[in-house]
C-alpha positions as YAML, in Angstrom:
chain: A
units: angstrom
residues:
- id: 1
  name: LEU
  ca: [-7.15, 3.99, 14.58]
- id: 2
  name: ASP
  ca: [-9.27, 6.95, 15.55]
- id: 3
  name: LEU
  ca: [-7.93, 10.04, 13.81]
- id: 4
  name: SER
  ca: [-9.15, 11.79, 10.65]
- id: 5
  name: PRO
  ca: [-9.63, 9.52, 7.58]
- id: 6
  name: ALA
  ca: [-6.42, 10.82, 5.97]
- id: 7
  name: ALA
  ca: [-4.43, 10.46, 9.20]
- id: 8
  name: ASN
  ca: [-5.82, 6.95, 9.76]
- id: 9
  name: GLU
  ca: [-4.76, 5.94, 6.26]
- id: 10
  name: ALA
  ca: [-1.30, 7.46, 6.72]
- id: 11
  name: ALA
  ca: [-0.81, 5.74, 10.07]
- id: 12
  name: ALA
  ca: [-1.99, 2.39, 8.70]
- id: 13
  name: LEU
  ca: [0.35, 2.73, 5.72]
- id: 14
  name: ARG
  ca: [3.28, 3.44, 8.04]
- id: 15
  name: LEU
  ca: [2.44, 0.36, 10.12]
- id: 16
  name: VAL
  ca: [2.29, -1.86, 7.02]
- id: 17
  name: VAL
  ca: [5.58, -0.48, 5.70]
- id: 18
  name: ALA
  ca: [7.22, -0.97, 9.11]
- id: 19
  name: GLY
  ca: [6.13, -4.62, 8.96]
- id: 20
  name: SER
  ca: [7.68, -5.14, 5.51]
- id: 21
  name: PRO
  ca: [11.43, -5.38, 6.13]
- id: 22
  name: GLY
  ca: [12.30, -6.09, 2.49]
- id: 23
  name: VAL
  ca: [11.10, -2.69, 1.30]
- id: 24
  name: ARG
  ca: [10.97, -0.63, 4.50]
- id: 25
  name: ASP
  ca: [14.22, 1.26, 3.86]
- id: 26
  name: HIS
  ca: [13.33, 1.93, 0.21]
- id: 27
  name: LEU
  ca: [9.87, 3.27, 1.09]
- id: 28
  name: ALA
  ca: [10.90, 5.43, 4.03]
- id: 29
  name: PRO
  ca: [11.48, 8.61, 1.95]
- id: 30
  name: TYR
  ca: [8.10, 8.23, 0.24]
- id: 31
  name: ILE
  ca: [6.28, 7.61, 3.51]
- id: 32
  name: ALA
  ca: [8.03, 10.58, 5.11]
- id: 33
  name: GLY
  ca: [7.05, 12.78, 2.15]
- id: 34
  name: THR
  ca: [10.63, 13.73, 1.27]
- id: 35
  name: VAL
  ca: [10.39, 12.69, -2.40]
- id: 36
  name: ASP
  ca: [7.98, 14.00, -5.02]
- id: 37
  name: ASP
  ca: [5.68, 11.72, -7.03]
- id: 38
  name: SER
  ca: [7.96, 11.66, -10.10]
- id: 39
  name: THR
  ca: [10.98, 10.59, -8.09]
- id: 40
  name: ALA
  ca: [8.91, 8.07, -6.16]
- id: 41
  name: PHE
  ca: [7.53, 6.62, -9.37]
- id: 42
  name: GLU
  ca: [11.00, 6.16, -10.86]
- id: 43
  name: ARG
  ca: [12.29, 4.70, -7.62]
- id: 44
  name: PHE
  ca: [9.42, 2.25, -7.03]
- id: 45
  name: SER
  ca: [8.46, 1.22, -10.55]
- id: 46
  name: ARG
  ca: [10.88, -1.72, -10.40]
- id: 47
  name: LEU
  ca: [10.87, -2.35, -6.64]
- id: 48
  name: ASP
  ca: [9.23, -5.62, -5.64]
- id: 49
  name: SER
  ca: [8.02, -6.95, -2.31]
- id: 50
  name: PRO
  ca: [7.49, -10.73, -2.31]
- id: 51
  name: GLU
  ca: [6.27, -10.64, 1.31]
- id: 52
  name: ASN
  ca: [3.69, -7.90, 0.59]
- id: 53
  name: PRO
  ca: [2.89, -7.38, -3.12]
- id: 54
  name: ALA
  ca: [-0.34, -5.55, -2.24]
- id: 55
  name: LEU
  ca: [1.69, -2.81, -0.55]
- id: 56
  name: MET
  ca: [3.62, -2.08, -3.73]
- id: 57
  name: SER
  ca: [0.41, -2.23, -5.77]
- id: 58
  name: PHE
  ca: [-1.19, 0.27, -3.40]
- id: 59
  name: ILE
  ca: [1.74, 2.69, -3.70]
- id: 60
  name: ARG
  ca: [1.98, 2.25, -7.47]
- id: 61
  name: GLY
  ca: [-1.78, 2.76, -7.76]
- id: 62
  name: ARG
  ca: [-1.54, 6.07, -5.89]
- id: 63
  name: LEU
  ca: [1.36, 7.18, -8.06]
- id: 64
  name: PHE
  ca: [-0.40, 6.14, -11.29]
- id: 65
  name: LEU
  ca: [-3.47, 8.07, -10.16]
- id: 66
  name: ALA
  ca: [-1.34, 11.16, -9.52]
- id: 67
  name: ARG
  ca: [0.11, 10.80, -13.03]
- id: 68
  name: LYS
  ca: [-3.41, 10.46, -14.47]
- id: 69
  name: ASP
  ca: [-2.58, 6.98, -15.75]
- id: 70
  name: TYR
  ca: [-5.98, 5.65, -14.75]
- id: 71
  name: GLU
  ca: [-5.74, 2.35, -16.58]
- id: 72
  name: SER
  ca: [-2.53, 1.39, -14.78]
- id: 73
  name: ALA
  ca: [-3.94, 2.58, -11.43]
- id: 74
  name: ALA
  ca: [-7.01, 0.39, -11.89]
- id: 75
  name: ARG
  ca: [-4.90, -2.57, -12.98]
- id: 76
  name: ALA
  ca: [-2.56, -2.19, -10.00]
- id: 77
  name: THR
  ca: [-5.27, -2.02, -7.33]
- id: 78
  name: ALA
  ca: [-8.44, -3.76, -8.54]
- id: 79
  name: GLU
  ca: [-7.26, -7.32, -7.96]
- id: 80
  name: TYR
  ca: [-6.88, -7.05, -4.19]
- id: 81
  name: PHE
  ca: [-9.64, -7.77, -1.68]
- id: 82
  name: THR
  ca: [-8.78, -6.92, 1.94]
- id: 83
  name: PRO
  ca: [-5.02, -7.42, 1.59]
- id: 84
  name: PHE
  ca: [-4.18, -5.38, 4.71]
- id: 85
  name: PRO
  ca: [-4.96, -5.84, 8.41]
- id: 86
  name: TYR
  ca: [-6.18, -2.23, 8.55]
- id: 87
  name: PRO
  ca: [-9.63, -1.37, 7.17]
- id: 88
  name: GLU
  ca: [-8.47, 2.20, 6.46]
- id: 89
  name: LEU
  ca: [-5.89, 0.94, 4.00]
- id: 90
  name: ASN
  ca: [-8.26, -1.57, 2.39]
- id: 91
  name: GLY
  ca: [-10.78, 1.25, 1.93]
- id: 92
  name: ALA
  ca: [-8.08, 3.46, 0.43]
- id: 93
  name: MET
  ca: [-7.10, 0.68, -2.00]
- id: 94
  name: SER
  ca: [-10.74, 0.36, -3.12]
- id: 95
  name: ASP
  ca: [-10.97, 4.14, -3.41]
- id: 96
  name: ILE
  ca: [-7.95, 4.25, -5.75]
- id: 97
  name: ALA
  ca: [-9.49, 1.60, -7.99]
- id: 98
  name: ALA
  ca: [-12.89, 3.34, -7.91]
- id: 99
  name: THR
  ca: [-11.42, 6.72, -8.81]
- id: 100
  name: ALA
  ca: [-9.43, 5.20, -11.67]
- id: 101
  name: PHE
  ca: [-12.48, 3.40, -13.08]
- id: 102
  name: PHE
  ca: [-14.57, 6.58, -12.75]
- id: 103
  name: ARG
  ca: [-11.99, 8.57, -14.71]
- id: 104
  name: LEU
  ca: [-11.96, 5.83, -17.36]
- id: 105
  name: GLY
  ca: [-15.74, 6.15, -17.73]
- id: 106
  name: ASP
  ca: [-16.47, 2.68, -16.32]
- id: 107
  name: PHE
  ca: [-19.09, 3.95, -13.88]
- id: 108
  name: GLU
  ca: [-20.38, 0.51, -12.94]
- id: 109
  name: ALA
  ca: [-16.93, -0.70, -11.85]
- id: 110
  name: ALA
  ca: [-16.34, 2.62, -10.07]
- id: 111
  name: ARG
  ca: [-19.61, 2.27, -8.16]
- id: 112
  name: ILE
  ca: [-18.75, -1.30, -7.12]
- id: 113
  name: PHE
  ca: [-15.36, -0.21, -5.75]
- id: 114
  name: TYR
  ca: [-16.83, 2.84, -4.00]
- id: 115
  name: GLU
  ca: [-19.39, 0.52, -2.39]
- id: 116
  name: ARG
  ca: [-16.51, -1.71, -1.25]
- id: 117
  name: THR
  ca: [-14.92, 1.37, 0.33]
- id: 118
  name: LEU
  ca: [-18.09, 1.74, 2.41]
- id: 119
  name: GLU
  ca: [-17.63, -1.80, 3.75]
- id: 120
  name: TYR
  ca: [-14.51, -0.67, 5.63]
- id: 121
  name: THR
  ca: [-16.52, 1.65, 7.93]
- id: 122
  name: PRO
  ca: [-15.00, 4.99, 6.96]
- id: 123
  name: GLY
  ca: [-15.38, 7.99, 9.25]
- id: 124
  name: PRO
  ca: [-18.35, 10.35, 8.86]
- id: 125
  name: GLY
  ca: [-16.70, 12.73, 6.36]
- id: 126
  name: LEU
  ca: [-15.36, 9.97, 4.15]
- id: 127
  name: LEU
  ca: [-18.63, 8.07, 4.50]
- id: 128
  name: GLN
  ca: [-20.64, 10.99, 3.11]
- id: 129
  name: ARG
  ca: [-18.12, 11.68, 0.33]
- id: 130
  name: THR
  ca: [-18.12, 8.03, -0.72]
- id: 131
  name: ARG
  ca: [-21.94, 7.84, -0.67]
- id: 132
  name: ASP
  ca: [-22.03, 10.94, -2.87]
- id: 133
  name: ARG
  ca: [-19.62, 9.26, -5.27]
- id: 134
  name: VAL
  ca: [-21.77, 6.11, -5.38]
- id: 135
  name: ASP
  ca: [-24.79, 8.28, -6.21]
- id: 136
  name: ARG
  ca: [-22.80, 10.09, -8.89]
- id: 137
  name: CYS
  ca: [-21.78, 6.78, -10.45]
- id: 138
  name: ARG
  ca: [-25.41, 5.62, -10.51]
- id: 139
  name: TRP
  ca: [-26.43, 8.87, -12.18]
- id: 140
  name: TYR
  ca: [-23.66, 8.58, -14.80]
- id: 141
  name: GLU
  ca: [-24.53, 4.93, -15.44]
- id: 142
  name: ARG
  ca: [-28.14, 5.89, -16.10]
- id: 143
  name: GLU
  ca: [-27.44, 9.09, -18.08]
- id: 144
  name: TRP
  ca: [-24.54, 7.61, -20.02]
- id: 145
  name: LYS
  ca: [-26.68, 4.67, -21.15]
- id: 146
  name: SER
  ca: [-29.58, 6.94, -22.15]
- id: 147
  name: LEU
  ca: [-27.17, 9.19, -24.06]
- id: 148
  name: GLN
  ca: [-25.78, 6.20, -25.97]
- id: 149
  name: ILE
  ca: [-29.29, 4.93, -26.77]
- id: 150
  name: THR
  ca: [-30.36, 8.39, -27.98]
- id: 151
  name: GLN
  ca: [-27.29, 8.91, -30.17]
- id: 152
  name: GLY
  ca: [-27.09, 5.33, -31.42]
- id: 153
  name: PRO
  ca: [-23.88, 3.41, -32.09]
- id: 154
  name: SER
  ca: [-20.92, 5.39, -33.31]
...
């Protein structure tokens, strides 16, 4: 795929959904963008895909992130390592986990997942953004630890 990072991810997601006959019809409105996140969350919270559980975890992770349920987003996406045949989607899965861990204040885990995103050869814009996020995580790890040492245990 050779479009923008967002278009590559969207195209890869459509290809994975098209190859998952058990959930394809259920996911079509979400993929087409005809349902909002709340409706999608209600619709997909109980939907299962035995042939592709990573796909449902990816979608749930995105929806949890949109709802600011960072713990559930991390739990849904952090267990998968290269579950898809498309590097764009694997990078997006790592990015969801990284963002969730960052919002939870686990900067080390966030950095590790952002670094995994870099392994999927993102395009130049996404590459720079992800490198900036890795640097930000390193800074927070360092500053957060020094702040805790200075203030002592609570």
